[in-house]
Each structure stands twice: as C-alpha cells, then as structure tokens.
Short mmCIF file of C-alpha atoms and ligand atoms in Angstrom, two decimals:
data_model
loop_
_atom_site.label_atom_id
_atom_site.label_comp_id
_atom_site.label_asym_id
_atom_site.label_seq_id
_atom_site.Cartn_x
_atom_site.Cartn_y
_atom_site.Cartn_z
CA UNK X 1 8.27 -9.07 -36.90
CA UNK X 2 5.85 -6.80 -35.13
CA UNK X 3 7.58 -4.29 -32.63
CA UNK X 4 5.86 -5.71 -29.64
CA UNK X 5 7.36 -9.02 -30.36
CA UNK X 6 10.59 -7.65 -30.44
CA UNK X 7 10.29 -5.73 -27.08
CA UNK X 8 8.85 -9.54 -25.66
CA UNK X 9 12.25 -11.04 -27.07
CA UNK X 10 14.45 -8.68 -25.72
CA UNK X 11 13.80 -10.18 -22.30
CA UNK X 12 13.67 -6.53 -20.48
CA UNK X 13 16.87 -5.04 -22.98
CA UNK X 14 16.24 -1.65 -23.39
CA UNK X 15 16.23 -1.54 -27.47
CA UNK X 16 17.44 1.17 -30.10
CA UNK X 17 15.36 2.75 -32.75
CA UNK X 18 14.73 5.89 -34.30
CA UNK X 19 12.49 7.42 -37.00
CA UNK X 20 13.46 8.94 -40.34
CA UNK X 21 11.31 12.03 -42.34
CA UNK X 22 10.50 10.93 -46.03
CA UNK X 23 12.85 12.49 -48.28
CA UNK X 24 11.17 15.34 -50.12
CA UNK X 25 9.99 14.87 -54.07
CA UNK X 26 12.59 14.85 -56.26
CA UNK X 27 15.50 13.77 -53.84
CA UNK X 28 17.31 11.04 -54.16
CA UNK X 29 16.89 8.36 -51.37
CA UNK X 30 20.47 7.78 -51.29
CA UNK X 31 20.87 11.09 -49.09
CA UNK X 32 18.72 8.88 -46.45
CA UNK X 33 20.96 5.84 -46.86
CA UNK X 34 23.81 7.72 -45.97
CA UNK X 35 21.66 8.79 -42.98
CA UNK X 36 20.71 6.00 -41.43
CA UNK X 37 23.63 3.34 -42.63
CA UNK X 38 26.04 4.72 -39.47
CA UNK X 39 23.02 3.76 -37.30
CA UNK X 40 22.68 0.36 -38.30
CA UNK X 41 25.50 -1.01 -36.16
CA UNK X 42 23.13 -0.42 -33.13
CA UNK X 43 20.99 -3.15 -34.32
CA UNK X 44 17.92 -1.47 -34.61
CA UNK X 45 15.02 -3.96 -34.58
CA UNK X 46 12.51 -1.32 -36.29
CA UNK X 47 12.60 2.27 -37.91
CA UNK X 48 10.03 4.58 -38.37
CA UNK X 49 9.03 6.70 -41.15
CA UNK X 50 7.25 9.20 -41.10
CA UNK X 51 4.53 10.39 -43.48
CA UNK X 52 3.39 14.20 -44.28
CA UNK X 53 -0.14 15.10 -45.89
CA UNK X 54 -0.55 17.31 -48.67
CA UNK X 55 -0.19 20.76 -48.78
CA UNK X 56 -1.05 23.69 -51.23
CA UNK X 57 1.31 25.02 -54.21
CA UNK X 58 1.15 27.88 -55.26
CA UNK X 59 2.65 28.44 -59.21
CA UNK X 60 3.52 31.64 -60.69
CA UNK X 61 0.87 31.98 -63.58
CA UNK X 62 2.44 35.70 -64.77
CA UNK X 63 0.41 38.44 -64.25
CA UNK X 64 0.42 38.84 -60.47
CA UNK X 65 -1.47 35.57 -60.80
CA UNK X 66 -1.16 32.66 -58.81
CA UNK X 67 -2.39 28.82 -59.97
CA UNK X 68 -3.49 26.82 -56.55
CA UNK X 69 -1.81 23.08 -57.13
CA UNK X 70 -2.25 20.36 -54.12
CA UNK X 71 0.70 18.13 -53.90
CA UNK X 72 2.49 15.87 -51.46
CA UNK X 73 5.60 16.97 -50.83
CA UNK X 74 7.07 13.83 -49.33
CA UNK X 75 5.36 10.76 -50.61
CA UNK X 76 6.79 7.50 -50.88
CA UNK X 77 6.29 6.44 -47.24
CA UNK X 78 5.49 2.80 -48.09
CA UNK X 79 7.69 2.66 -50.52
CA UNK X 80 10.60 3.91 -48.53
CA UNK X 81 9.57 1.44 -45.64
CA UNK X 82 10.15 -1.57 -48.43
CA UNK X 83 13.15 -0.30 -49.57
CA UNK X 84 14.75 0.46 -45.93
CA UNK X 85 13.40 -3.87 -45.55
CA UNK X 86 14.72 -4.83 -48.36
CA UNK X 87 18.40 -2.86 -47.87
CA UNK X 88 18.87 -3.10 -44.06
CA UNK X 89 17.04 -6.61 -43.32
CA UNK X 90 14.87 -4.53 -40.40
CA UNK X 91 11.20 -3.87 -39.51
CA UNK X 92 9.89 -0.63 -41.01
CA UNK X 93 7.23 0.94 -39.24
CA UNK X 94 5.25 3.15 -41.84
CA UNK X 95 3.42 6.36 -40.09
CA UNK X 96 -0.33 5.85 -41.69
CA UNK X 97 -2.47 9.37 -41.13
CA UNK X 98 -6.08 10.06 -40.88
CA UNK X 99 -5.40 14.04 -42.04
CA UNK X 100 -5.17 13.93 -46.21
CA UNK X 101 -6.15 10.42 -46.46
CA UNK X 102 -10.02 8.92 -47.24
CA UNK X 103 -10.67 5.53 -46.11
CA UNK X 104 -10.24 3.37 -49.22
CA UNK X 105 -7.14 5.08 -49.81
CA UNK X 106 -5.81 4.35 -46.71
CA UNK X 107 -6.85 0.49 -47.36
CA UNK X 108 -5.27 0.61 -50.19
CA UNK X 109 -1.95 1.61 -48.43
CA UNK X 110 -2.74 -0.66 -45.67
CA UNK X 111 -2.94 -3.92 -48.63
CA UNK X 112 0.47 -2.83 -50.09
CA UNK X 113 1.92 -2.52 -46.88
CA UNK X 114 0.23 -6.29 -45.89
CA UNK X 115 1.48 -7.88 -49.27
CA UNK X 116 5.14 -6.34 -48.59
CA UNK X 117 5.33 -7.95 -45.52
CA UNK X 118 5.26 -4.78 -43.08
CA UNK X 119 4.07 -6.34 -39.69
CA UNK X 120 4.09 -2.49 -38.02
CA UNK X 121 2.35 0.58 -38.70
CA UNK X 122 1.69 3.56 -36.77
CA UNK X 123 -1.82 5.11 -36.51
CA UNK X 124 -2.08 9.06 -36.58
CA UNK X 125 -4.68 11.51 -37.18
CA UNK X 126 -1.95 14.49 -38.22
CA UNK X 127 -1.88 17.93 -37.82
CA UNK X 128 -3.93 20.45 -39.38
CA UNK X 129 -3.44 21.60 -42.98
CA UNK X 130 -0.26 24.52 -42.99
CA UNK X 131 -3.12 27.15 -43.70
CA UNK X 132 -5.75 25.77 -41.53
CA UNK X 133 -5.62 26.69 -37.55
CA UNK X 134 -7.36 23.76 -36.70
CA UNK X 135 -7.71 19.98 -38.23
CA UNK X 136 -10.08 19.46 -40.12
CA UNK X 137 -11.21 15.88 -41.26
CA UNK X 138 -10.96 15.18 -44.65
CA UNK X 139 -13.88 13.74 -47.18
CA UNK X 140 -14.33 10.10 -46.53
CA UNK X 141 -11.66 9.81 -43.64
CA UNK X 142 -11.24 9.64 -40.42
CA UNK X 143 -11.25 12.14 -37.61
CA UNK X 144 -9.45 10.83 -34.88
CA UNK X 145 -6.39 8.30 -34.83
CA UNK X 146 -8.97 5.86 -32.57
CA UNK X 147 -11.47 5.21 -35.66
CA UNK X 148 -8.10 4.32 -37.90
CA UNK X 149 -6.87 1.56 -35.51
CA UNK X 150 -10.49 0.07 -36.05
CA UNK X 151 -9.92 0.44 -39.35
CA UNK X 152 -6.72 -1.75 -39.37
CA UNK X 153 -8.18 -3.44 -36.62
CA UNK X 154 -10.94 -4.39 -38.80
CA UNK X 155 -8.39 -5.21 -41.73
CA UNK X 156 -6.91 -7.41 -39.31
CA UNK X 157 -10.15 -9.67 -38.46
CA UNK X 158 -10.36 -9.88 -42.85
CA UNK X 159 -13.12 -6.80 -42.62
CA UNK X 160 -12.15 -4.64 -45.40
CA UNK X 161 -14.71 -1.24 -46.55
CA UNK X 162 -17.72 -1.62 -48.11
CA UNK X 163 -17.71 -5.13 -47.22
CA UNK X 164 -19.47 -7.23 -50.25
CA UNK X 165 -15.69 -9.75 -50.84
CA UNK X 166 -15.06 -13.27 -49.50
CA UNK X 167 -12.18 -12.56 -47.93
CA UNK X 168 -9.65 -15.68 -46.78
CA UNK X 169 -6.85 -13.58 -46.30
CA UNK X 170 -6.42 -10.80 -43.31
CA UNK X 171 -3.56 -8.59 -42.08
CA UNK X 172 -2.18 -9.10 -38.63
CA UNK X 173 -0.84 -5.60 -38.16
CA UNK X 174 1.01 -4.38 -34.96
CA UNK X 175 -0.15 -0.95 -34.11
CA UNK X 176 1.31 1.82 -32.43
CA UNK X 177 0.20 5.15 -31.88
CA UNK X 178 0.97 8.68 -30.44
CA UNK X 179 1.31 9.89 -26.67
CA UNK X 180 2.02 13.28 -25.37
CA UNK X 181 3.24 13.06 -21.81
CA UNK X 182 3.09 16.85 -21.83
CA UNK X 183 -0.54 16.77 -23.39
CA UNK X 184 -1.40 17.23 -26.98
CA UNK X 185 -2.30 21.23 -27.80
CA UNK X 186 -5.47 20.43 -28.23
CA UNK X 187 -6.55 18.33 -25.18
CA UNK X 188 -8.32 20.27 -22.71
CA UNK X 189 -6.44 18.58 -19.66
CA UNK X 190 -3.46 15.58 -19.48
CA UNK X 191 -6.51 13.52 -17.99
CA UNK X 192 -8.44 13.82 -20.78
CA UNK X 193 -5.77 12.91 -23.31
CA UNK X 194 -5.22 10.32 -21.20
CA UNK X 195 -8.91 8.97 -21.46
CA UNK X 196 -7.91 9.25 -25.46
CA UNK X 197 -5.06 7.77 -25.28
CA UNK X 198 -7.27 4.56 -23.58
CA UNK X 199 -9.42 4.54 -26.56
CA UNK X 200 -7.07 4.20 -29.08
CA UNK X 201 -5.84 0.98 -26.45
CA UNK X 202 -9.29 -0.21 -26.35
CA UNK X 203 -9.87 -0.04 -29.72
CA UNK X 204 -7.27 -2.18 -30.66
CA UNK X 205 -3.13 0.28 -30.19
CA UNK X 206 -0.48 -2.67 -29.02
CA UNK X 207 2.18 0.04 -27.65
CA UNK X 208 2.36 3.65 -27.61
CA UNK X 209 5.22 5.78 -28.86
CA UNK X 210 5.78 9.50 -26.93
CA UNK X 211 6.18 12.89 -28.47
CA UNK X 212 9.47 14.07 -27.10
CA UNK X 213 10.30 15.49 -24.17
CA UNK X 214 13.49 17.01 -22.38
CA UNK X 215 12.42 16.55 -18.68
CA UNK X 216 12.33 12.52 -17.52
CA UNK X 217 9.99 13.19 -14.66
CA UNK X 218 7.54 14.03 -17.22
CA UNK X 219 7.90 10.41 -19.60
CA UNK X 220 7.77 8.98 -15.96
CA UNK X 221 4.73 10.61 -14.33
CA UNK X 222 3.03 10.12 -17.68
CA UNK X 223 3.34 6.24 -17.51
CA UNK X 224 2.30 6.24 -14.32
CA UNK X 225 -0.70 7.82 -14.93
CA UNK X 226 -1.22 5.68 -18.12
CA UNK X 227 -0.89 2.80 -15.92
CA UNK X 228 -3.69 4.16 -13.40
CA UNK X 229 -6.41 4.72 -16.38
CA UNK X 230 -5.57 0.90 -17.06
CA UNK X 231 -3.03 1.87 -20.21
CA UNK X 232 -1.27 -1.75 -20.03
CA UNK X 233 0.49 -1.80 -23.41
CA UNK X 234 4.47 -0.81 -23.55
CA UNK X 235 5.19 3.48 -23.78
CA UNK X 236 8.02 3.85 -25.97
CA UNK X 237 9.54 7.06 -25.26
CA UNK X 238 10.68 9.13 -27.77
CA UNK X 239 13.23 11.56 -27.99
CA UNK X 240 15.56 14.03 -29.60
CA UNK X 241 18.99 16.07 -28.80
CA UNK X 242 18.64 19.68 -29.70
CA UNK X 243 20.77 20.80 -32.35
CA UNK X 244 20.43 24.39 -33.08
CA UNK X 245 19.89 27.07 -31.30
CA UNK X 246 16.57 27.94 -32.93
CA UNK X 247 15.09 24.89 -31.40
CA UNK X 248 14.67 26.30 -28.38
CA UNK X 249 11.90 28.67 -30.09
CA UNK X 250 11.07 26.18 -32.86
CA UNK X 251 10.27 22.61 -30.68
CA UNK X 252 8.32 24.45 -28.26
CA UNK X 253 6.04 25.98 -30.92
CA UNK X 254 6.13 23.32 -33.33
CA UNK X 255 5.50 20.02 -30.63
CA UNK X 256 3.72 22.05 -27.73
CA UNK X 257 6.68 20.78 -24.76
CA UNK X 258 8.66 22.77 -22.29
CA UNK X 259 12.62 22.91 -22.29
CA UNK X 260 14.17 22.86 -18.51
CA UNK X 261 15.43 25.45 -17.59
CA UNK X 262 19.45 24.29 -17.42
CA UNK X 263 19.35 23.29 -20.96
CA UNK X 264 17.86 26.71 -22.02
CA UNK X 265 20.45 28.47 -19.94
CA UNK X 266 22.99 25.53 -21.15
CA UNK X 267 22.22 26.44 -25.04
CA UNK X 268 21.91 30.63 -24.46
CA UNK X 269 25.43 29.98 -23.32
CA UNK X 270 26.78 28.34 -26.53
CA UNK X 271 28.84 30.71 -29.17
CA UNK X 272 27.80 28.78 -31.90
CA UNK X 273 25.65 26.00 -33.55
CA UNK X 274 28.32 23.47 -32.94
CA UNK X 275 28.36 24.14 -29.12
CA UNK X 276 24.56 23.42 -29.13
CA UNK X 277 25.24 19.95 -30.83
CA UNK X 278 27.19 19.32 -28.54
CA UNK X 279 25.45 20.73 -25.79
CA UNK X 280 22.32 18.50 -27.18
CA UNK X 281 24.06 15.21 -27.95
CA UNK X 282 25.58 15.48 -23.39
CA UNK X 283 21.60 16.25 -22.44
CA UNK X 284 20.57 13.81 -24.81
CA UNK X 285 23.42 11.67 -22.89
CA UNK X 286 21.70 12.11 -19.89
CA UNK X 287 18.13 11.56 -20.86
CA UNK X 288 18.90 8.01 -22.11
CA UNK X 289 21.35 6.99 -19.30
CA UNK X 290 18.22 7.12 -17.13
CA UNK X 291 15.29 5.63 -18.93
CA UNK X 292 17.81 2.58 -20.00
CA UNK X 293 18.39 2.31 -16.23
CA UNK X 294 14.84 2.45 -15.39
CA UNK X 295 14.27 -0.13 -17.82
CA UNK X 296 12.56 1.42 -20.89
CA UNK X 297 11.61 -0.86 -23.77
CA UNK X 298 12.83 0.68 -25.89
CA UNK X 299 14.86 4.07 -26.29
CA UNK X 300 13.88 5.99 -29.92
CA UNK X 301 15.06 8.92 -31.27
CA UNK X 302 13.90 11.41 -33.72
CA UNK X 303 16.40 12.03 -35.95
CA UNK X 304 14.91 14.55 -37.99
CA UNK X 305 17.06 13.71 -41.20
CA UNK X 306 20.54 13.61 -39.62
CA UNK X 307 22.04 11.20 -37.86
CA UNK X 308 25.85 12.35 -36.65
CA UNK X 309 23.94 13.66 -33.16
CA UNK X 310 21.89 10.54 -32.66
CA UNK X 311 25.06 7.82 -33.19
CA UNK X 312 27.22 9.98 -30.59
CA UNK X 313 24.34 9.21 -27.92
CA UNK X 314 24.01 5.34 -29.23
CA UNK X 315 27.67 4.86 -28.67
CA UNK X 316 27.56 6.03 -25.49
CA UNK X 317 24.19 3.73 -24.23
CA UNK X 318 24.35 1.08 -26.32
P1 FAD N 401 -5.60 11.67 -31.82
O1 FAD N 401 -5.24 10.53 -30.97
O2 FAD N 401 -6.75 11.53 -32.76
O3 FAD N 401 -5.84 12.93 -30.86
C1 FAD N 401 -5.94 14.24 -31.38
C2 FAD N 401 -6.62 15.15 -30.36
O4 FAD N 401 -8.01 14.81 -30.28
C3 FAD N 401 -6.10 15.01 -28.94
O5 FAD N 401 -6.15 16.27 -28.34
C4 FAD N 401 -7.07 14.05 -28.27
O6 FAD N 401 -7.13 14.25 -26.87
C5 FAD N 401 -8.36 14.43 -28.97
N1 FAD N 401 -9.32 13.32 -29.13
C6 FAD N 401 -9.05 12.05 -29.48
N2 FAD N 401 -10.19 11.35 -29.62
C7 FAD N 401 -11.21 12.21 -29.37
C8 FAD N 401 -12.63 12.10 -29.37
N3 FAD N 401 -13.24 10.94 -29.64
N4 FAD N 401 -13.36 13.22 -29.08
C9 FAD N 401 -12.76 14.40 -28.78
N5 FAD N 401 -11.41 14.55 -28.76
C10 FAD N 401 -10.66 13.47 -29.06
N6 FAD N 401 2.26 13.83 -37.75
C11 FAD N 401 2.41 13.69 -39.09
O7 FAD N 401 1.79 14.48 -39.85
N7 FAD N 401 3.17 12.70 -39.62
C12 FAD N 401 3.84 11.81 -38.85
O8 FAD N 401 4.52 10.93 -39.36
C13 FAD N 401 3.74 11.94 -37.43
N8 FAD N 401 4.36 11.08 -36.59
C14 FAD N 401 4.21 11.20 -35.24
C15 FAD N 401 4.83 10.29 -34.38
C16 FAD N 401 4.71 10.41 -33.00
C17 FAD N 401 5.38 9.42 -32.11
C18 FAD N 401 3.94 11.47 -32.45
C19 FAD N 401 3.81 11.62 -30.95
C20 FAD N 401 3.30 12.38 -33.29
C21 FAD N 401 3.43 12.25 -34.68
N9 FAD N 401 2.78 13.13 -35.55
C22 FAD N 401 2.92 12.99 -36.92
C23 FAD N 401 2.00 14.26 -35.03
C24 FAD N 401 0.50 13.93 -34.82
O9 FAD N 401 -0.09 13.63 -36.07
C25 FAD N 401 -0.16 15.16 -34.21
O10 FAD N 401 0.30 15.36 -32.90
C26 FAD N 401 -1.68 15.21 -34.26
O11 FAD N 401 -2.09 16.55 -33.94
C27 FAD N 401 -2.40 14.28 -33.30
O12 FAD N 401 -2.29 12.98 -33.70
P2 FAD N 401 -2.82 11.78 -32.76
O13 FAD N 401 -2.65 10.54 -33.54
O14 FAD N 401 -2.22 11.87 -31.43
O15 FAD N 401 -4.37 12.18 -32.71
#
C-alpha cells in the first residue's frame, strides 16, 4: 500500500516507522532481522531502506602498488525491501538514487521493484562520490532528484526510456523524497531549497520525508514555510536519538544540522557512551512527545543499524 494511503487511513494517528542501512557485502541479513524484529510490535506500516552508491577499492597489488576496483559496498536494496515484505508482511520503501545510477539502470530497478509489488520508493540524487568534494552526475543519469521523480513519474503514465514498446502495463509508484528543514549544504538559502523542494512536488513527490533535526521549532517553521511556497503534500519528519558521544562532531559534519545547546551541554556531561544513550533515547523522548501532539503523520526514525535506542522511545509514544 503506498505510504500516503496509509497516512489517509490513519484518520490523523500519528504513525511509526523508521529506516534501516543495507547490510554491507558479505553480511548476513540475519544481523538486520534481529534489528528490526523488536520494532515490529509498533506496527510499522512502512520501512525504509536505504541505498549507498559505489565507491572506489583500492587492492594491494605488492610492490607499493595499488589496483583501483569500483564496487558497491551495500547492494541488495531491492532485494532487502522484498525480503523485509515477504518476512514482516509491511511496505518497504526502497531509497532509489540519481548519484551511481544511469537511467536504464535505474528502470531496470524501478521494473523489479513494480513486479515485486513495492508501491513506495524514495527519490534521491545522493551525495557526492567519498573522493569527490562536490556531486557530480554520472554518465546517462540524472542530476537532480526532480528529473528522477519524472522518471518514475513517467514509468507511472506506462512511459518507459527510449520509448519504441507497446506498453499495457504501468507502475503506480508512491514517491517520496528528501527535505532539509535546516537547508541542504549546498542550497544557497532555505528559500531556495524550498523553491526545490516545490519542484520535486510539481513534478510529481506525494510526501516529503526530513533530514533530522534536534530542535522542533525548526521541523515546524520549515512546514510552515513549505506550506507558504504552496508545498501541500504530508512532511514526514525524521529523526534520530544520539548515541555516542562522537555524534556531536560526526552528525553535524556528516548531515549539515545544529545540536541545541542543552543537549550538547547534556552529552559533554555524560561519563560514558552509555550515559549518552541514555541521554539520547530522554531528548529523543521529548522530540516525539511533541510532534505526536502536534499531530505529525507520521513519526520516523533513523535507526542507523541498531534498534535498542529507537524501541525505548516507541514504548514510550506509541
Ligand atoms: P536534490 O533534491 O536534487 O537537491 C540537491 C541540491 O541541489 C539542493 O541543494 C537543491 O537545493 C539543489 N537543486 C535541486 N534542483 C536544482 C536545480 N534544478 N538547479 C539548481 N539546484 C538545484 N543518500 C544516500 O546516498 N542514500 C540514501 O539512502 C539516502 N537517504 C536519504 C533519506 C532522507 C530522508 C534524506 C533527507 C536524505 C537521504 N540521503 C541519502 C542523502 C541525500 O542523498 C543527500 O542529502 C543529497 O546531497 C541530496 O539529495 P536530494 O534528493 O535532496 O537532492
């Protein structure tokens, strides 16, 4: 069932979800099933995974020389989505990126994910390669997130590339994509992202899910705003208790958002790792206490591969 139909059945119930990471090549998925089964008894009508582009090698040839390999480290994204279907009985949302991907490969994704009965996907451009400062769009794909919703948009009216089939069967994807209530990096203003974030709307997005944040006011100024630019479509926030004290350098620098100040001060005050947990999972607490009070569709949390942190705030909201 697509995610917006869910959010339409819950009558106004703020829902639970989260998103997983792929696990890495070679892993066995069972280290994910043991990840996400003590989350199941939330109900969660969808889950996210997510999906990483490829990235360089680099093999030991002898000789002070070095062999340059491409590779995906975590691939398996569609796959995973079917098997998470097929296990838990839920929606899987598969994250679908313009970054690593040409066109026809991503139609080729976007047909598997059609014939296995994924109603959801969620359209990205991703980050830049690990060596590259900036992104850089790859050979026959796309260079914004906007132009891959038209894509699936397209898929979706029974367009597919290079159009010379008959085609009597079409898609009828849901679509979500990415908002940054603290901007994206690369935006020159929160205006202008918003004006983005309206074309990927426009072109065809049926809800919006947020980077996270730590600061409410900023989720709620943000849909405001959204609202004013004529962003109609639901804004799922998303977001994530802190768990280590590293985060406080590391989500900064890796997701471009500010920490408040009391949870800096709350964290620099912890002995150890398991104070910050905790400290995270109370904040986290917090967070979620008031967007399910001011109604949120739905509440979803990054759970970055564990999931001990993100069932001690479920229990407490849901
Ligand atoms: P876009 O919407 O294309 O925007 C990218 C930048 O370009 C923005 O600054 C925007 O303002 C600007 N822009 C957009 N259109 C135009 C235009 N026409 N002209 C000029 N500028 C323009 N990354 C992964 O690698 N894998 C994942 O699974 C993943 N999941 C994510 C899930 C969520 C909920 C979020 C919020 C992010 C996720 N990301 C993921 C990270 C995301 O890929 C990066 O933040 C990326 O840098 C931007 O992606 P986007 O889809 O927002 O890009």
């Amino acid at each position: 069932m697509k995610v917006t139909d869910h959010i339409k059945n819950a009558k106004g119930k703020t829902l639970f979800s989260f998103e997983v990471i792929s696990p890495q090549k070679g892993k066995n998925i069972q280290e994910l099933y043991n990840n996400i089964d003590p989350l199941m008894e939330f109900n969660p009508p969808f889950i996210d995974v997510t999906t990483s582009r490829e990235e360089y090698v680099y093999l030991d040839k002898g000789e002070g020389l070095l062999d340059r390999k491409i590779t995906r480290m975590r691939p398996g994204t569609v796959g995973i989505c079917a098997a998470l279907k097929h296990k838990y009985n839920v929606d899987t949302v598969p994250h679908v990126l313009c970054g690593g991907f040409t066109k026809e490969e991503t139609e080729y994704l976007l047909v598997d994910c059609h014939y296995l009965g994924i109603d959801n996907v969620m359209a990205l451009r991703g980050d830049a390669m690990k060596h590259e400062q900036y992104f850089n769009t790859t050979n026959g794909g796309h260079t914004y997130a906007s132009e891959l919703v038209v894509q699936i948009q397209n898929l979706n009216a029974g367009k597919y590339l290079h159009d010379v089939i008959d085609a009597d069967d079409r898609a009828d994807f849901c679509i979500g994509v990415a908002g940054y209530p603290e901007k994206h990096i690369e935006a020159p203003s929160l205006q202008s992202d918003l004006k983005r974030l309206k074309e990927k709307v426009d072109a065809g997005a049926d809800y919006v899910v947020t980077q996270m944040f730590f600061d409410n006011q900023k989720y709620f100024e943000f849909v405001e705003a959204a609202k004013k630019v004529g962003i109609d479509v639901p804004i799922i926030p998303g977001i994530k208790p802190i768990a280590v004290k590293r985060h406080l350098q590391l989500l900064p620098h890796v997701f471009k958002i500010d920490l408040p100040e009391v949870l800096i001060s709350a964290v620099e005050k912890c002995k150890d790792n398991k104070a910050v947990r905790q400290v995270g999972i109370e904040w986290c607490i917090e967070q979620s206490k008031e967007l399910f009070d001011a109604g949120v569709p739905v509440l979803h949390y990054y759970s970055m591969g564990k999931s001990d942190n993100i069932k001690a705030v479920a229990k407490a909201i849901f």
